[in-house]
CSV table of C-alpha atoms in Angstrom, one decimal:
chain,number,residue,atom,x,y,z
A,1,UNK,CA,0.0,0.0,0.0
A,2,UNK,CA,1.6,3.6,-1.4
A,3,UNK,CA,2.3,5.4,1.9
A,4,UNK,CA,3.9,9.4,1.9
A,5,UNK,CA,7.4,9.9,3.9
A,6,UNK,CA,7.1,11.5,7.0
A,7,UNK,CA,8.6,14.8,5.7
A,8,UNK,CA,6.5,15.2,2.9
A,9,UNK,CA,3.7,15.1,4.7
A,10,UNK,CA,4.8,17.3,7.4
A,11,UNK,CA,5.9,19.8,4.5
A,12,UNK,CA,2.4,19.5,3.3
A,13,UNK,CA,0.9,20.7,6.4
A,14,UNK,CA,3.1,23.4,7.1
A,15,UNK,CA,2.3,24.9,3.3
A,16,UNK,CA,-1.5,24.3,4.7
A,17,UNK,CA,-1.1,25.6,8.1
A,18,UNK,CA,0.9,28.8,6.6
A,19,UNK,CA,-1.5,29.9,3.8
A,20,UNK,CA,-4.7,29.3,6.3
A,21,UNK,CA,-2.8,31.7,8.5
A,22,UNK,CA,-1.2,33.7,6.3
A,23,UNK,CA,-4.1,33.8,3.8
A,24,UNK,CA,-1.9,34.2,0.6
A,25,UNK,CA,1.8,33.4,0.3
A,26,UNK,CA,3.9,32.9,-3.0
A,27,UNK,CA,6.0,30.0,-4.0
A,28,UNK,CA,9.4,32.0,-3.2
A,29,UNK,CA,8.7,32.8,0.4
A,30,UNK,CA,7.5,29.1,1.1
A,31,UNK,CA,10.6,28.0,-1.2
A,32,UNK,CA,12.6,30.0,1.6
A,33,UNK,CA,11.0,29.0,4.5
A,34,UNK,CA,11.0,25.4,4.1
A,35,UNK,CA,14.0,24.4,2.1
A,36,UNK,CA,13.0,23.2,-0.7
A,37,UNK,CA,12.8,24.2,-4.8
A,38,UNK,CA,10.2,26.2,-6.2
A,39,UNK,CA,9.2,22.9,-8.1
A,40,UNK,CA,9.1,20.7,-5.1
A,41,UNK,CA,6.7,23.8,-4.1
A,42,UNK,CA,4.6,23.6,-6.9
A,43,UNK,CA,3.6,19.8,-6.6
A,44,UNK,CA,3.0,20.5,-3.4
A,45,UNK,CA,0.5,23.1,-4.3
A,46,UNK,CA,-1.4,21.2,-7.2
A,47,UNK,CA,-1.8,18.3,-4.5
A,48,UNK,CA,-3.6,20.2,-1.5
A,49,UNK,CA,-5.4,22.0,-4.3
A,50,UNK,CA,-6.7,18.5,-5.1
A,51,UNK,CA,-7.6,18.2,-1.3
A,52,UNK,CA,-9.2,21.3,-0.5
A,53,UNK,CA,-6.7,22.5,1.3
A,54,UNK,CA,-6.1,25.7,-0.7
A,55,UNK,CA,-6.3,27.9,-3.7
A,56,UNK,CA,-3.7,28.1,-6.5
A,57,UNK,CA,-2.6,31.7,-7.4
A,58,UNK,CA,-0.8,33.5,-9.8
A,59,UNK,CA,2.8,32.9,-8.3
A,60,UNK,CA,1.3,31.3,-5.4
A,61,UNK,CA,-1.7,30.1,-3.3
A,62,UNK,CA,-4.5,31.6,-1.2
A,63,UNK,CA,-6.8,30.4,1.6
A,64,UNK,CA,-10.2,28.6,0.5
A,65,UNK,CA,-12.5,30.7,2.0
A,66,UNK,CA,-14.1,29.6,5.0
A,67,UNK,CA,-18.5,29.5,4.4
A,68,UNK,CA,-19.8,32.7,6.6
A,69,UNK,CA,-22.6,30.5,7.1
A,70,UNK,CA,-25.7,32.8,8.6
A,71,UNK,CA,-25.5,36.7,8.9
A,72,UNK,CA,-23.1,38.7,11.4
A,73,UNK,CA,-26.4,39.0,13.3
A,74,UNK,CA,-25.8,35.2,14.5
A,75,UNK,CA,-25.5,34.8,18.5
A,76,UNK,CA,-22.5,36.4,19.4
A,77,UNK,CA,-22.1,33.5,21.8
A,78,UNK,CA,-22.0,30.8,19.4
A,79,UNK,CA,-18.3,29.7,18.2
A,80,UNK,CA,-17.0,31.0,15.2
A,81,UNK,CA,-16.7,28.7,12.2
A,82,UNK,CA,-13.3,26.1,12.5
A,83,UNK,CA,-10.4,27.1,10.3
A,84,UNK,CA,-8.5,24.6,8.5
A,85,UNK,CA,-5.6,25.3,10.3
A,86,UNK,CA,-7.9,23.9,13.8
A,87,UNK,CA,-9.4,21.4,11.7
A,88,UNK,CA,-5.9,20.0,11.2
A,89,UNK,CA,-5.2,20.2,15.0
A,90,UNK,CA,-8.4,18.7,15.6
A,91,UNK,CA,-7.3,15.7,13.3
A,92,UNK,CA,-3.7,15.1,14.9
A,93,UNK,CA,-5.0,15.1,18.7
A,94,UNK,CA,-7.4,12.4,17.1
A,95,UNK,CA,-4.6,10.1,15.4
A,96,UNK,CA,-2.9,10.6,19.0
A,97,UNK,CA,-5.7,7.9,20.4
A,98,UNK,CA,-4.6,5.4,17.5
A,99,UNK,CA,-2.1,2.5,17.8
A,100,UNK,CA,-0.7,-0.1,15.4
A,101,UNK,CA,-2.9,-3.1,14.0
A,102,UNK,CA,-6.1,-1.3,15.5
A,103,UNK,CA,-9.4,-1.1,13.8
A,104,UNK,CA,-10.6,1.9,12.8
A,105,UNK,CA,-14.8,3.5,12.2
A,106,UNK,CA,-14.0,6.9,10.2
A,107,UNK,CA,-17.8,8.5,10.0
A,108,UNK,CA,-17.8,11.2,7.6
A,109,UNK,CA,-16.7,14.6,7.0
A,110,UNK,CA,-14.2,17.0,6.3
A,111,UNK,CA,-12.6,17.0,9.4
A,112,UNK,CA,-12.5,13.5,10.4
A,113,UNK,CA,-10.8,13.3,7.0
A,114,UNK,CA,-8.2,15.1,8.3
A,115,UNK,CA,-7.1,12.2,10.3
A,116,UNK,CA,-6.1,10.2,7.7
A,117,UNK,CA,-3.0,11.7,6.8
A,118,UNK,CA,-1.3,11.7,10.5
A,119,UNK,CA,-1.9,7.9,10.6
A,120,UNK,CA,0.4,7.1,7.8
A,121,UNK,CA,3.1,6.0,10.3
A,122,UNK,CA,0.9,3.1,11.7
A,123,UNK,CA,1.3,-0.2,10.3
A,124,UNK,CA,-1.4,-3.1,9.7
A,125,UNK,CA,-4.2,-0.8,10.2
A,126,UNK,CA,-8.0,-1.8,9.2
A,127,UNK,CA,-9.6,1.7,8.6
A,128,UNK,CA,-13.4,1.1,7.5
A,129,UNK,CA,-15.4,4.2,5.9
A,130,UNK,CA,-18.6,4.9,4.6
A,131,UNK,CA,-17.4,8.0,2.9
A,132,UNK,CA,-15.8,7.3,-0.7
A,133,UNK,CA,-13.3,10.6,-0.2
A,134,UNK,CA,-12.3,9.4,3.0
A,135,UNK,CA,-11.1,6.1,1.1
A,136,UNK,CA,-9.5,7.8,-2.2
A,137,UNK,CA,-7.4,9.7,0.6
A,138,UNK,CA,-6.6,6.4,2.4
A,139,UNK,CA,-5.3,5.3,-0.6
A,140,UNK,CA,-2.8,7.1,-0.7
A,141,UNK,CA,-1.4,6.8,3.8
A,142,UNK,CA,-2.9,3.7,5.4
A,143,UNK,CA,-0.8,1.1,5.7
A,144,UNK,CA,-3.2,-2.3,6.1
A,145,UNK,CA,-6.7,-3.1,5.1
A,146,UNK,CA,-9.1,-0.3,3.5
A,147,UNK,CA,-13.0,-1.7,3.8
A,148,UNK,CA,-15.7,0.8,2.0
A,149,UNK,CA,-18.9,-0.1,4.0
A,150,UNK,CA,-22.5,0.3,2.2
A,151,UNK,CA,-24.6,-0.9,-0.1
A,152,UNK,CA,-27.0,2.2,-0.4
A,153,UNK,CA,-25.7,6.0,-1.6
A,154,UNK,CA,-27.1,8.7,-0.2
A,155,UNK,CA,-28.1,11.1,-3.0
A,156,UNK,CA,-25.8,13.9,-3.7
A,157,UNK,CA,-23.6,12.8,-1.4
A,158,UNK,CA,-20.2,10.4,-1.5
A,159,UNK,CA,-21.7,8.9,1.3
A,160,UNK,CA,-22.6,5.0,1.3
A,161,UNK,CA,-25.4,3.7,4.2
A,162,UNK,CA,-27.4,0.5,4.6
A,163,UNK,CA,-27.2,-3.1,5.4
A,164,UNK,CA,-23.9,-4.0,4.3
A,165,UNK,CA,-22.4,-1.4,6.9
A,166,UNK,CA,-24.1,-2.9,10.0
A,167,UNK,CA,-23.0,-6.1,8.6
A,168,UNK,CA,-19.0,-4.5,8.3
A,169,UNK,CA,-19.3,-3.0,11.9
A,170,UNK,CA,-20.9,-6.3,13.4
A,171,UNK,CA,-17.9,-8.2,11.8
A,172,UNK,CA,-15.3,-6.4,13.3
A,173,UNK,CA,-14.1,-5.6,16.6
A,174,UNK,CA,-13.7,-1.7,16.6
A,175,UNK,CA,-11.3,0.0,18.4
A,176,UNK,CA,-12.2,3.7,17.6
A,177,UNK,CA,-15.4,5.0,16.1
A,178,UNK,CA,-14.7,8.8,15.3
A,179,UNK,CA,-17.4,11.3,14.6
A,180,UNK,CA,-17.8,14.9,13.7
A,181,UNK,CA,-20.9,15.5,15.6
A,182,UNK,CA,-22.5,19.0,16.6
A,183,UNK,CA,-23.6,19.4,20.6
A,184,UNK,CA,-27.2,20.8,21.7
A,185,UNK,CA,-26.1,23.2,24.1
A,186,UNK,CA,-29.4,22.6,26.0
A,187,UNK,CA,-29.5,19.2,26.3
A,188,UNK,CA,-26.1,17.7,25.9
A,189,UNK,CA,-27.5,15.6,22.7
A,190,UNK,CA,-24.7,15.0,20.3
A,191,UNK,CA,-26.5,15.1,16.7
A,192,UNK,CA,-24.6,15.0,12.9
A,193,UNK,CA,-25.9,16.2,9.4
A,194,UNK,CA,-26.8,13.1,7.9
A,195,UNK,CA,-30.3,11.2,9.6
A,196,UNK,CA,-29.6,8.4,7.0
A,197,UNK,CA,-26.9,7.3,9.3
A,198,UNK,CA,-27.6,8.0,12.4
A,199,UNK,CA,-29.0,4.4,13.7
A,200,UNK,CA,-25.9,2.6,11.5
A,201,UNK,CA,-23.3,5.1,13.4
A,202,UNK,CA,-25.3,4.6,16.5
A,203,UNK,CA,-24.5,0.5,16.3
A,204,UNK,CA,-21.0,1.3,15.3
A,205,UNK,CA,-20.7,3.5,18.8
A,206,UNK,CA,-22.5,0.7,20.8
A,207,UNK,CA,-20.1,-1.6,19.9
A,208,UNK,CA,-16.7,0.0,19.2
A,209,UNK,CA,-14.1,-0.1,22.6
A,210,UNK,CA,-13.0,3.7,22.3
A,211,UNK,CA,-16.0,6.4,21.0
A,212,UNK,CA,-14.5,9.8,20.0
A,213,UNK,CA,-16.9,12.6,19.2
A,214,UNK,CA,-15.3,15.8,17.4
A,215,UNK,CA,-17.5,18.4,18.3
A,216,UNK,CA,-17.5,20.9,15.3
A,217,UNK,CA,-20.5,23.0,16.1
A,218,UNK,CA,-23.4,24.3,18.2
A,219,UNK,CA,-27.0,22.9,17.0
A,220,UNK,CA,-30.4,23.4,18.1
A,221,UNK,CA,-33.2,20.7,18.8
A,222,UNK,CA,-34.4,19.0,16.5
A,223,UNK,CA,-36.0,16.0,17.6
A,224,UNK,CA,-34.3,12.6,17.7
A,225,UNK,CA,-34.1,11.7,14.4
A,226,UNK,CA,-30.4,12.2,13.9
A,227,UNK,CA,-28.9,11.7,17.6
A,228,UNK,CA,-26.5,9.8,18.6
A,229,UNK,CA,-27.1,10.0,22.3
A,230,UNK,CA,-26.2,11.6,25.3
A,231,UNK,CA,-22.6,13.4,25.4
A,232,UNK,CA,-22.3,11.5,28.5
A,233,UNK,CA,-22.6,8.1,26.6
A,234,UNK,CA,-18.8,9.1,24.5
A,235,UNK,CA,-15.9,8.1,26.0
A,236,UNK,CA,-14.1,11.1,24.5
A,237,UNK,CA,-14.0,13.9,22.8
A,238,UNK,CA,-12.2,16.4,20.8
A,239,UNK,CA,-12.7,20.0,20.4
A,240,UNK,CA,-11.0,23.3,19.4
A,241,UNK,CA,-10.7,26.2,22.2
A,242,UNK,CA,-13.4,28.0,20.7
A,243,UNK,CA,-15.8,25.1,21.2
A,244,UNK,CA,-14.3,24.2,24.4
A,245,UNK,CA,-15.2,27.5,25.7
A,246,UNK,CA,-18.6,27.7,24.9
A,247,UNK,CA,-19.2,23.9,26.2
A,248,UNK,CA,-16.2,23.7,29.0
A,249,UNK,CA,-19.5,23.7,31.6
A,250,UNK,CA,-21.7,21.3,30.0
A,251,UNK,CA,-18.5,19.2,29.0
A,252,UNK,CA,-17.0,19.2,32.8
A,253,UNK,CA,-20.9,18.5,34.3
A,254,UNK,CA,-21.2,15.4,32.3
A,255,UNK,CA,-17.4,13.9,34.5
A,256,UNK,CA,-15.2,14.4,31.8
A,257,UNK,CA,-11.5,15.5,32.6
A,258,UNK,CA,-9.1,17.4,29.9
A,259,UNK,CA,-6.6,14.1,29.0
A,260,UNK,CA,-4.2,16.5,27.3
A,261,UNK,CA,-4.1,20.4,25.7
A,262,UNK,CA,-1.8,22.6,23.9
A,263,UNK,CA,-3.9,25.6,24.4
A,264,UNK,CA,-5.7,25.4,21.1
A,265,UNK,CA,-7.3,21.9,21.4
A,266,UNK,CA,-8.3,20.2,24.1
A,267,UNK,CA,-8.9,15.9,24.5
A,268,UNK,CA,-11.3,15.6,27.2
A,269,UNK,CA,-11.9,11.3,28.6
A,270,UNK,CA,-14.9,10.8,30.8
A,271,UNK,CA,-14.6,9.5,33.8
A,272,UNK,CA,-16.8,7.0,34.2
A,273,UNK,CA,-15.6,4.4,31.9
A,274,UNK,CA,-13.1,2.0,33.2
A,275,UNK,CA,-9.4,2.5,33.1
A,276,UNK,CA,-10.0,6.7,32.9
């Protein structure tokens, strides 16, 4: 299985780090500040192009911009969009959880994608997915068995549901099912974007050993049709400052304790499953 070195893919997320931060920055000045030919710079360009990491420009590249979403007259309490630069950070305090020969539930999304890169040093991995992107990335890093779960496609969507993915999570013992789920600030209820897959991803977390939600969002109620449950029911979670500060309350009432921070993202276990 085709895996990228080490350097090239920290290379790679330094160019993506810098132009999210930076918002435009040209070949020359990266050329300069990582070591490397203009060329080398270029290809490196064209491929997180291809990923959505960034823009091409003249000379250059520029941040993709991030979706405004609603109005400015959105709560000023709610947590501002995440960049790419958190999503990123998100995605390596995630691989931090995963070991060698594991099994691995990916749900879908953009910024569980992220993961996948950061576990291209782990050998004899099983990652299953339901989302096809996640596996044309995988492709590319995992080292060990890549299983595309579904029989059904949701409309519109690269997203596969269905039988044949109960019968892929039954099969397997799981060791980390990781979600991108938004949290009801009123009710702790941890919810994602796609009701098609909620029951299928709520098997998946009944049965996996380790359940990691990333919490990308705030949501509002809207009935139970695409819950997952409780936050209290995850064993951990994942979450950028900005949505640690507007849930650090909720988060610490339902007995979960920070596991490890760098100031910008925060792993949080709860305390009341064994061996926390």
């Amino acid at each position: 299985m085709p895996r990228k070195s080490s350097d090239l893919l920290k290379r790679r997320l330094k160019i993506a780090e810098l132009v999210d931060r930076q918002g435009e920055i040209k070949v020359e000045d990266l050329s300069a500040l990582l070591g490397v030919s203009g060329v080398t710079i270029r290809g490196d360009l064209s491929y997180l192009e291809q990923q959505g990491y960034l823009k091409r420009s003249f000379g250059g590249a520029i941040a993709t911009p991030t979706p405004s979403g609603a109005s400015s007259q959105e709560d000023a309490d709610s947590p501002p969009p995440l960049t790419l630069a958190n999503k990123i950070e998100i995605a390596r305090h995630c691989s931090r959880t995963i070991a060698e020969r594991e099994t691995v539930f990916l749900g879908h999304g953009e910024t569980i994608r992220r993961i996948i890169p950061f576990l291209s040093g782990l050998s004899h991995l099983r990652l299953i997915v339901n989302d096809l992107q996640h596996a044309l990335l995988a492709e590319q890093f995992i080292d060990g068995e890549i299983i595309v779960a579904g029989d059904e496609l949701i409309r519109h969507r690269s997203l596969l549901t269905g039988r044949a993915l109960d019968d892929v999570i039954q099969r397997f013992t799981v060791n980390h099912c990781i979600l991108e789920v938004g949290l009801d600030d009123a009710s702790g209820e941890c919810r994602i974007d796609q009701p098609l897959l909620a029951r299928h991803y709520q098997r998946c977390l009944d049965k996996a050993l380790n359940t990691i939600a990333v919490i990308n969002n705030v949501v509002e109620s809207s009935g139970p049709v695409n819950s997952l449950g409780n936050l209290s029911q995850m064993k951990t979670l994942v979450a950028h400052r900005y949505i640690n500060e507007h849930f650090q309350q909720l988060i610490s009432d339902a007995e979960f304790s920070i596991r490890y921070s760098n100031n910008e993202c925060f792993t949080w276990s709860n305390r009341n499953f064994p061996g926390e």
